[in-house]
PDB file of C-alpha atoms and ligand atoms in Angstrom:
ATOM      1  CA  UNK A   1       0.000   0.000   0.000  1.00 83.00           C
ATOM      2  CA  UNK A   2       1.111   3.153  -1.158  1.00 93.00           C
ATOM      3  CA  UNK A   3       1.148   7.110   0.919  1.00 94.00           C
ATOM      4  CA  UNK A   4      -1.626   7.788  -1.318  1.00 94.00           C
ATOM      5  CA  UNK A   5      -3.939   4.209  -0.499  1.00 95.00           C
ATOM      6  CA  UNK A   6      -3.048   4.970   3.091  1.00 95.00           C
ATOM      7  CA  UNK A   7      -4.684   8.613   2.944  1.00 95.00           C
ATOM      8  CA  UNK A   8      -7.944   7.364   1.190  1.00 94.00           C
ATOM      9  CA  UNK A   9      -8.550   3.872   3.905  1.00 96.00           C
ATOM     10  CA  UNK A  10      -7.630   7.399   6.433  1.00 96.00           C
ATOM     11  CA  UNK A  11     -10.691   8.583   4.785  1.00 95.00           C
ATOM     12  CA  UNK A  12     -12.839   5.369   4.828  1.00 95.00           C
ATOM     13  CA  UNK A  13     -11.974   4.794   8.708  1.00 96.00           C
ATOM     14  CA  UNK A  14     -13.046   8.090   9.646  1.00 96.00           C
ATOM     15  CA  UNK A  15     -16.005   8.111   7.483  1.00 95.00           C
ATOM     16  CA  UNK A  16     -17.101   5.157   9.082  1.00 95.00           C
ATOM     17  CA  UNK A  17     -16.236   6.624  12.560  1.00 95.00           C
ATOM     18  CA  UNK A  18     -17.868   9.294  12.627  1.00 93.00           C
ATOM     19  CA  UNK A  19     -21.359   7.419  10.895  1.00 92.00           C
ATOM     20  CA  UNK A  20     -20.870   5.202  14.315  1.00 91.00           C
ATOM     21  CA  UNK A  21     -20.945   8.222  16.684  1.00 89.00           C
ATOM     22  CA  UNK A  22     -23.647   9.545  18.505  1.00 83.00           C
ATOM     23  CA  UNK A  23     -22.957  12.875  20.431  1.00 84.00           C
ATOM     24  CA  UNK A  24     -22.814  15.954  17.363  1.00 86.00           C
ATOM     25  CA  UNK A  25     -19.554  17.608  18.614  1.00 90.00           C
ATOM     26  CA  UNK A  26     -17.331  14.890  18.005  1.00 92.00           C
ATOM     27  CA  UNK A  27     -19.208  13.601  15.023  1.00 93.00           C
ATOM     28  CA  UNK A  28     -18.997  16.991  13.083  1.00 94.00           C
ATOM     29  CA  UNK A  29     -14.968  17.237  14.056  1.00 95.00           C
ATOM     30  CA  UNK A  30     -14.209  13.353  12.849  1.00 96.00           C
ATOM     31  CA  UNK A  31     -16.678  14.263   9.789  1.00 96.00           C
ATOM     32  CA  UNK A  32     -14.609  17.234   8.804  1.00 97.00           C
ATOM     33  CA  UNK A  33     -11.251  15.151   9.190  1.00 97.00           C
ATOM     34  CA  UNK A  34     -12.806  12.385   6.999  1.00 96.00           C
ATOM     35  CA  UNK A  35     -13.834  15.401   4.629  1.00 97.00           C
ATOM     36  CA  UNK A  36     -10.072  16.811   4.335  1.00 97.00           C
ATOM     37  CA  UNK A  37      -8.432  12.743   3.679  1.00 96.00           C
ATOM     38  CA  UNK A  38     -10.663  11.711   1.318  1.00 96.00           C
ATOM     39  CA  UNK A  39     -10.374  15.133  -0.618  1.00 97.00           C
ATOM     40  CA  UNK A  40      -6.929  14.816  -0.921  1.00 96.00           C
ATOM     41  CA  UNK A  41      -7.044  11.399  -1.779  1.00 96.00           C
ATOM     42  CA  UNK A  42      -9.203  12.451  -4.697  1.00 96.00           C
ATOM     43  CA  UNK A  43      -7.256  15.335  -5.351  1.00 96.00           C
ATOM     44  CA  UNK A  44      -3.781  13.098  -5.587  1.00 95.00           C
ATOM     45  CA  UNK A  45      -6.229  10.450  -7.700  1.00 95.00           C
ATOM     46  CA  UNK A  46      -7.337  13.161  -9.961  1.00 94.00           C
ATOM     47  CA  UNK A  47     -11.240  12.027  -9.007  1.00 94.00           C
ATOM     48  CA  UNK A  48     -12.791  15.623  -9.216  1.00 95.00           C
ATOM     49  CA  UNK A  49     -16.561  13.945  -8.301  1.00 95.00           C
ATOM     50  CA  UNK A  50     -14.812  12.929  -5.058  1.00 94.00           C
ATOM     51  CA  UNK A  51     -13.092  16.233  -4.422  1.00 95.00           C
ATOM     52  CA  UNK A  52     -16.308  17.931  -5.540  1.00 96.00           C
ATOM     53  CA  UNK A  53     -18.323  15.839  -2.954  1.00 95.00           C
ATOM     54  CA  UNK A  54     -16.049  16.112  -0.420  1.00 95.00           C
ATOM     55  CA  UNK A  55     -15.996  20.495  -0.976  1.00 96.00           C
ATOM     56  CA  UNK A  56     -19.478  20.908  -0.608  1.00 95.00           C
ATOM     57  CA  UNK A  57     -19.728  18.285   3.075  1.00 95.00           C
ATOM     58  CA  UNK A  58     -16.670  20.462   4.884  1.00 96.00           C
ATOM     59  CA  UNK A  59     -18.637  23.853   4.820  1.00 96.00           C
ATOM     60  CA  UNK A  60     -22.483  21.849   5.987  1.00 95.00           C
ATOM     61  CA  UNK A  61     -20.403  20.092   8.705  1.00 95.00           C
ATOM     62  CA  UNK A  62     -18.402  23.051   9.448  1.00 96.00           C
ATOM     63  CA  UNK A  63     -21.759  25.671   9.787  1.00 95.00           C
ATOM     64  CA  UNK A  64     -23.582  22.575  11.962  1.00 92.00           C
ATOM     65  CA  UNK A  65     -19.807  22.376  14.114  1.00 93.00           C
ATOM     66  CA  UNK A  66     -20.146  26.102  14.921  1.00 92.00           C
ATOM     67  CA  UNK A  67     -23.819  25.915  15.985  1.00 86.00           C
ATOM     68  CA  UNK A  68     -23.371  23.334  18.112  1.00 85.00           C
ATOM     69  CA  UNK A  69     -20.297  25.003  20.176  1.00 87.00           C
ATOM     70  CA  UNK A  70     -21.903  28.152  20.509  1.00 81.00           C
ATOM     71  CA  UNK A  71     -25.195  26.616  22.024  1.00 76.00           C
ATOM     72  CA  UNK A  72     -23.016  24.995  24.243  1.00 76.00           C
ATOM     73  CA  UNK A  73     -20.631  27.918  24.683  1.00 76.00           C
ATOM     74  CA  UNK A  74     -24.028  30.004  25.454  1.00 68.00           C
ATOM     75  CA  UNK A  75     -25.611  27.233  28.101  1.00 64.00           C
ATOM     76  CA  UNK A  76     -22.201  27.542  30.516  1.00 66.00           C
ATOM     77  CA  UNK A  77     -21.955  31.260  30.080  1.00 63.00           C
ATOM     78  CA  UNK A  78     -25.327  31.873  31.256  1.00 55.00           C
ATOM     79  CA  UNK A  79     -25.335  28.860  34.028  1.00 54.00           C
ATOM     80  CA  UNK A  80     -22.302  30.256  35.468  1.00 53.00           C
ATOM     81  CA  UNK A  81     -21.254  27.157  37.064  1.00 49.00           C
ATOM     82  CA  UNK A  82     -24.238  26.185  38.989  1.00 48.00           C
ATOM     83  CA  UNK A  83     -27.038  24.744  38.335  1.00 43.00           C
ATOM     84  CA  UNK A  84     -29.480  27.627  38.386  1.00 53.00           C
ATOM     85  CA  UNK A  85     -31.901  27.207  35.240  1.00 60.00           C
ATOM     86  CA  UNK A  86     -31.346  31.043  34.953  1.00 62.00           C
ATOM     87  CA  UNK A  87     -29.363  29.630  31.618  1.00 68.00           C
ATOM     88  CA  UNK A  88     -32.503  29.178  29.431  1.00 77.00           C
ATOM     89  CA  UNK A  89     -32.754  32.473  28.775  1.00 75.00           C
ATOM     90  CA  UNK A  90     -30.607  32.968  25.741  1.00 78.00           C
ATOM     91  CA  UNK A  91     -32.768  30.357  24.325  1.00 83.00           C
ATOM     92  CA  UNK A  92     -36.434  31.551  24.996  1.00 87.00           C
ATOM     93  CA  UNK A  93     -39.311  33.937  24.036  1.00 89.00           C
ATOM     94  CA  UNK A  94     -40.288  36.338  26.088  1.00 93.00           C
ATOM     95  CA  UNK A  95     -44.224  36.691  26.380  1.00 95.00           C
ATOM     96  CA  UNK A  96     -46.114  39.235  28.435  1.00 97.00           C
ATOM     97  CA  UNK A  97     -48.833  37.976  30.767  1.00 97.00           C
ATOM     98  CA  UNK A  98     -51.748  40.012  31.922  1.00 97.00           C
ATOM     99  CA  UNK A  99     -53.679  38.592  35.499  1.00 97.00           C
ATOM    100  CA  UNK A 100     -56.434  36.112  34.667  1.00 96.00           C
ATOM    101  CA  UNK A 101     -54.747  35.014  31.361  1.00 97.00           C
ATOM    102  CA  UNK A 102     -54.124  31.317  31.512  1.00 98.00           C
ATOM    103  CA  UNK A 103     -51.104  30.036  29.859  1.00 97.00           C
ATOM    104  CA  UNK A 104     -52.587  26.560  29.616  1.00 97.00           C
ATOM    105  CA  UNK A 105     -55.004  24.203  30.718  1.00 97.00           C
ATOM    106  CA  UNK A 106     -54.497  20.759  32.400  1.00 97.00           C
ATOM    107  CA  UNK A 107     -54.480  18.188  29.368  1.00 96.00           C
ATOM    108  CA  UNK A 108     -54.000  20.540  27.211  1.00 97.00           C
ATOM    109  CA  UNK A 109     -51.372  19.666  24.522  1.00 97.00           C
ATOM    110  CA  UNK A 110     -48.089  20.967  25.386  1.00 97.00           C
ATOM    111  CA  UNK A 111     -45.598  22.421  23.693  1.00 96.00           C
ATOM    112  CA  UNK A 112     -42.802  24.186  25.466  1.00 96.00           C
ATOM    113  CA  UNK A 113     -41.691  25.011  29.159  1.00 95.00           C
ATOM    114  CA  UNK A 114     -41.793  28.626  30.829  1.00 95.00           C
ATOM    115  CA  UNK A 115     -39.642  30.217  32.658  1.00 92.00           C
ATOM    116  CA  UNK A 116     -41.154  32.642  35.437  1.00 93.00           C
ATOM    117  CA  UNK A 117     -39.489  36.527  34.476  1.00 92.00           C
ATOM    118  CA  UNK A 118     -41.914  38.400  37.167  1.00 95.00           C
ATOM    119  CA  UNK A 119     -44.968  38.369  37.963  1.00 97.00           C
ATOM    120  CA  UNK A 120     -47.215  35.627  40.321  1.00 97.00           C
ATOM    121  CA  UNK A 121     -48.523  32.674  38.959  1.00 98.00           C
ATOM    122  CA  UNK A 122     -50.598  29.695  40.070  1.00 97.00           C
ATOM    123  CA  UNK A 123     -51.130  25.696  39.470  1.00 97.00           C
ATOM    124  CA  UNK A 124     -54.813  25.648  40.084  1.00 96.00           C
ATOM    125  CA  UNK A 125     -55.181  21.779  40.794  1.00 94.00           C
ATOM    126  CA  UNK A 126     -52.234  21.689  43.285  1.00 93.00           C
ATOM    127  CA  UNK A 127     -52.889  25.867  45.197  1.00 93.00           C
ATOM    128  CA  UNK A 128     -49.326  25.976  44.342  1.00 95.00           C
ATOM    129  CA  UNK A 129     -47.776  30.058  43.794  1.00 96.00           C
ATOM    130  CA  UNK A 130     -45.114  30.262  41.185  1.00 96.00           C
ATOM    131  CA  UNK A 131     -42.712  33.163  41.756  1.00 94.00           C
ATOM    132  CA  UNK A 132     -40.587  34.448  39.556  1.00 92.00           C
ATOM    133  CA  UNK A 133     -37.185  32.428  38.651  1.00 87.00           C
ATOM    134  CA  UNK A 134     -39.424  29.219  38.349  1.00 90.00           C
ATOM    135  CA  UNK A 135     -39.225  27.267  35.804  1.00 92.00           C
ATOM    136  CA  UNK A 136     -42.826  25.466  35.139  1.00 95.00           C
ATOM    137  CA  UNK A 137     -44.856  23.628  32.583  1.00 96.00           C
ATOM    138  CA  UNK A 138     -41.266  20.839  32.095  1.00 95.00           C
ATOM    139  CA  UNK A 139     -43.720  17.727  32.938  1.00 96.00           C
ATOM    140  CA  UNK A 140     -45.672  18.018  29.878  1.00 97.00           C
ATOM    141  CA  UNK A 141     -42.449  17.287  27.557  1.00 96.00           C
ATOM    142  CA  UNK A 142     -42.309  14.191  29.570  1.00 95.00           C
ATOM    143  CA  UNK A 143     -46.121  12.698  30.166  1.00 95.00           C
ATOM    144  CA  UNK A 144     -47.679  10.054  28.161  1.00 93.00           C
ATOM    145  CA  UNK A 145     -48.732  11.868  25.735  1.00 95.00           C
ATOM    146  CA  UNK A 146     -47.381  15.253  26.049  1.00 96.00           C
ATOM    147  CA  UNK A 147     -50.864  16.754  27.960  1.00 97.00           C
ATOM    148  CA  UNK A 148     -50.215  19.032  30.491  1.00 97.00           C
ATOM    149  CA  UNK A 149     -50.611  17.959  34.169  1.00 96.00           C
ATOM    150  CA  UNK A 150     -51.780  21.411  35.800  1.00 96.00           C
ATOM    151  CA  UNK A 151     -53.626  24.325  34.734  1.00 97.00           C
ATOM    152  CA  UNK A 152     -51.251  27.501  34.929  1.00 98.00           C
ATOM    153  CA  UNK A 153     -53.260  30.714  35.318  1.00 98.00           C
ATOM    154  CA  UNK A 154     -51.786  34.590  36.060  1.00 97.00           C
ATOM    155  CA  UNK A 155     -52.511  35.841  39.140  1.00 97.00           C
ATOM    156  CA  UNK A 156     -50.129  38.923  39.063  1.00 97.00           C
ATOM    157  CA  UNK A 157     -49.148  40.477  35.599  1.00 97.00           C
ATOM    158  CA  UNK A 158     -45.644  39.675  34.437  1.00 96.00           C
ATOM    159  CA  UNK A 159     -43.300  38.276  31.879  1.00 96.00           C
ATOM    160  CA  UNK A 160     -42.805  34.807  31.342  1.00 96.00           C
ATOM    161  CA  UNK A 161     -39.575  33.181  28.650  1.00 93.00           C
ATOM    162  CA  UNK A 162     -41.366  30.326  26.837  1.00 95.00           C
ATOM    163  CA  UNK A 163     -38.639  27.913  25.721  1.00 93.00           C
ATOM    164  CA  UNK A 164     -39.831  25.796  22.812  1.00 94.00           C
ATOM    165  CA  UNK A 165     -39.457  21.957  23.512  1.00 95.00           C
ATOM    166  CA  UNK A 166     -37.302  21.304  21.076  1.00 92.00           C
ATOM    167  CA  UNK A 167     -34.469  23.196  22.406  1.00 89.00           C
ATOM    168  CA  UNK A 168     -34.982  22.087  25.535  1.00 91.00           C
ATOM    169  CA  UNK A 169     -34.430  18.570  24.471  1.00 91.00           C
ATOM    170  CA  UNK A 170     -31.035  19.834  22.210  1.00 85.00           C
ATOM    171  CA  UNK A 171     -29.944  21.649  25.439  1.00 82.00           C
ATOM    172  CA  UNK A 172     -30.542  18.396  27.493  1.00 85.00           C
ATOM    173  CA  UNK A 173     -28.666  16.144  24.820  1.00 83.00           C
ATOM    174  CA  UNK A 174     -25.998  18.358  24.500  1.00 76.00           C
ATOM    175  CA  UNK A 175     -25.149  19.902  27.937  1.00 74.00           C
ATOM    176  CA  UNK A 176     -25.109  17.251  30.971  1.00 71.00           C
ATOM    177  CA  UNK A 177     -25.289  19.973  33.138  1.00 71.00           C
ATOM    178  CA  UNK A 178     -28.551  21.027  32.124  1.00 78.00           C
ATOM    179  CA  UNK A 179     -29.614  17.534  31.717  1.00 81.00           C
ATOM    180  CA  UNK A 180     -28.804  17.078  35.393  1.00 78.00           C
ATOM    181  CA  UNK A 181     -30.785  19.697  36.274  1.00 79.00           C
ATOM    182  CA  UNK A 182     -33.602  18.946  34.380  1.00 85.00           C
ATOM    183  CA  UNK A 183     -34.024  15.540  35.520  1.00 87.00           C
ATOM    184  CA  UNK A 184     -33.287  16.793  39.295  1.00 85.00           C
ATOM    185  CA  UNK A 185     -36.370  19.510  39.063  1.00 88.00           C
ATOM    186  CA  UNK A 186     -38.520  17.046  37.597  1.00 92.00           C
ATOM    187  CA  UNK A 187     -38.112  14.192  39.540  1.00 91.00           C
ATOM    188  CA  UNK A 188     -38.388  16.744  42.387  1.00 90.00           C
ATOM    189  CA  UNK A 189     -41.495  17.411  41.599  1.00 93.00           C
ATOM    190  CA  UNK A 190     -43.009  13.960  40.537  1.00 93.00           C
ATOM    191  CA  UNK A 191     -41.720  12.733  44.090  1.00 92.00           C
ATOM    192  CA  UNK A 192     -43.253  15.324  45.666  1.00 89.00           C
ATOM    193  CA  UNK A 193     -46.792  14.564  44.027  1.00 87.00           C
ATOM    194  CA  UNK A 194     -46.178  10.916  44.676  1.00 87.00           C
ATOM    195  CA  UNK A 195     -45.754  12.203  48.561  1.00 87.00           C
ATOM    196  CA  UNK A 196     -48.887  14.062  48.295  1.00 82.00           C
ATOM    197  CA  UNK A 197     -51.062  11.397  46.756  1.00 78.00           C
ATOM    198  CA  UNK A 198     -53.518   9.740  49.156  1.00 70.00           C
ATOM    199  CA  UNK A 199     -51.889   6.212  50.355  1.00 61.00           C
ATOM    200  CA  UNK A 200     -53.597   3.439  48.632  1.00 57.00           C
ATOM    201  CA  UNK A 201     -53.467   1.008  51.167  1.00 55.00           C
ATOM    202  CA  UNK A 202     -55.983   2.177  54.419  1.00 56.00           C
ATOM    203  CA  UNK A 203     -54.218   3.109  57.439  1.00 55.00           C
ATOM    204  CA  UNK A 204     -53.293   0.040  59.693  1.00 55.00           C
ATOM    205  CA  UNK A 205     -53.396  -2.200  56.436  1.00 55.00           C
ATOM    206  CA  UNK A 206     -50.170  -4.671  56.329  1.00 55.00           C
ATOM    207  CA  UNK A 207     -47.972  -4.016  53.486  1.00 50.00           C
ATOM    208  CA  UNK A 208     -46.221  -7.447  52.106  1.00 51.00           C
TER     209      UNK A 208
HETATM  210  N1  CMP B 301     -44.599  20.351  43.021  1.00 65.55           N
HETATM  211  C1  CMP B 301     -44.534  21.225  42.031  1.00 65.55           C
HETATM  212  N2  CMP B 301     -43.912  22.410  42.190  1.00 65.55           N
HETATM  213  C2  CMP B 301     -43.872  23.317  41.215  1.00 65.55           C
HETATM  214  N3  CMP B 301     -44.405  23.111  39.997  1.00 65.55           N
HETATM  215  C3  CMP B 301     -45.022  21.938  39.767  1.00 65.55           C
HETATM  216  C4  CMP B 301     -45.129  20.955  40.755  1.00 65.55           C
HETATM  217  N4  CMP B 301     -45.790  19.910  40.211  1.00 65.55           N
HETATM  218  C5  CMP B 301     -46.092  20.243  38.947  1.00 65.55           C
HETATM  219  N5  CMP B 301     -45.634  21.466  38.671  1.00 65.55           N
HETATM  220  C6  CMP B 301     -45.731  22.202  37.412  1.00 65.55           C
HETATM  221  O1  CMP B 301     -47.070  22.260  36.962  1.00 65.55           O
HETATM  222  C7  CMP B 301     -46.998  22.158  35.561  1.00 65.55           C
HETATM  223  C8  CMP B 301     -48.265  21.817  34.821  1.00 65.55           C
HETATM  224  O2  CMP B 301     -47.927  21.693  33.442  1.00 65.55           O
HETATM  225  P1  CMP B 301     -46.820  20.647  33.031  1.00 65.55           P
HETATM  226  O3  CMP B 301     -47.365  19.276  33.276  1.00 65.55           O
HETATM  227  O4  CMP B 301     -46.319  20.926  31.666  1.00 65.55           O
HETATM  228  O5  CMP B 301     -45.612  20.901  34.055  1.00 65.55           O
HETATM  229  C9  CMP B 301     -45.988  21.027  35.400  1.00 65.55           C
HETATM  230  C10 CMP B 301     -44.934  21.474  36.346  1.00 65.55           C
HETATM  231  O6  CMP B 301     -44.083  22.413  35.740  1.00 65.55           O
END
């Protein structure tokens, strides 16, 4: 095998590689690398359809490489090292709420989380007050079908950040901090309704 076979089965190996991978950082960096070997392979073959291919996949993977650092970049900026959800706010809407407006209905469909700016809020089915910096509405991304478990209605006018799904599922993916955080809020709360939750069993029944 010549210096020339060698750089194209570089090219095949890390084509292959970075098909097999899973997380998007390292997969658009091993992409890029296969990009540059094979191009040069095709370049010292004098294959211009390979070169050509191979032109057009650096700049995609490069663009997609970029996005992905910067939401990253933008996630440990904003969480500053703890684990605050303060960070979502690069990536949301903000919305203003006037008192009496519900945001949404228990089983409604639901579409993205909120995170409390100012204002006073309420969960109707559980008398719960939301204050500002909470984050609410994260259970619906995660119930059998997507329905909202609580009815969230104004109670003081304020601004709330709606953060779509979507990027809260890139932002958990990509950022185990966040992910962490996410799962420690939520399973927060579902232990706390499990706590809450009438006992099944009658008082002084024998539990095997
Ligand atoms: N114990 C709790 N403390 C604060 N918020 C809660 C609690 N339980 C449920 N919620 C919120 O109520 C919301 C109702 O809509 P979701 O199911 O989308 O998400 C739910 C949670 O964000």
């Amino acid at each position: 095998m010549n210096w020339v076979e060698a750089i194209g089965y570089l090219g095949t190996g890390l084509t292959i590689a970075s098909t097999a991978m899973s997380t998007m950082i390292p997969l658009r960096v091993v992409s890029i690398l296969a990009s540059v070997a094979v191009m040069t392979y095709g370049l010292l073959t004098g294959s211009m359809p390979v070169v050509l291919t191979e032109a057009i996949q650096i700049p995609f993977n490069a663009w997609r490489l970029y996005q992905m650092v910067r939401l990253v970049r933008d996630v440990k900026r904003a969480a500053g090292g703890d684990l605050s959800l303060d960070w979502l706010r690069p990536f949301g809407e903000s919305r203003r709420v006037a008192a009496g407006a519900v945001l949404f209905r228990k089983g409604d469909p639901a579409g993205e989380m909120f995170l409390i700016e100012s204002g006073r809020f309420r969960i109707e089915e559980l008398d719960l007050d939301i204050r500002p910096g909470a984050i609410v509405g994260e259970l619906g991304m995660l119930s059998p079908g997507n329905l909202r478990t609580g009815t969230l209605v104004c109670t003081e006018p304020g601004i709330v950040l709606g953060v779509a799904y979507a990027d809260v599922k890139q932002l958990y993916y990509q950022n185990p901090e966040f992910g962490f955080s996410f799962l420690k809020l939520t399973s927060e709360r579902l232990f706390q309704a499990a706590q809450a939750a009438p006992a099944r069993a009658p008082a002084g029944t024998d539990v095997i």
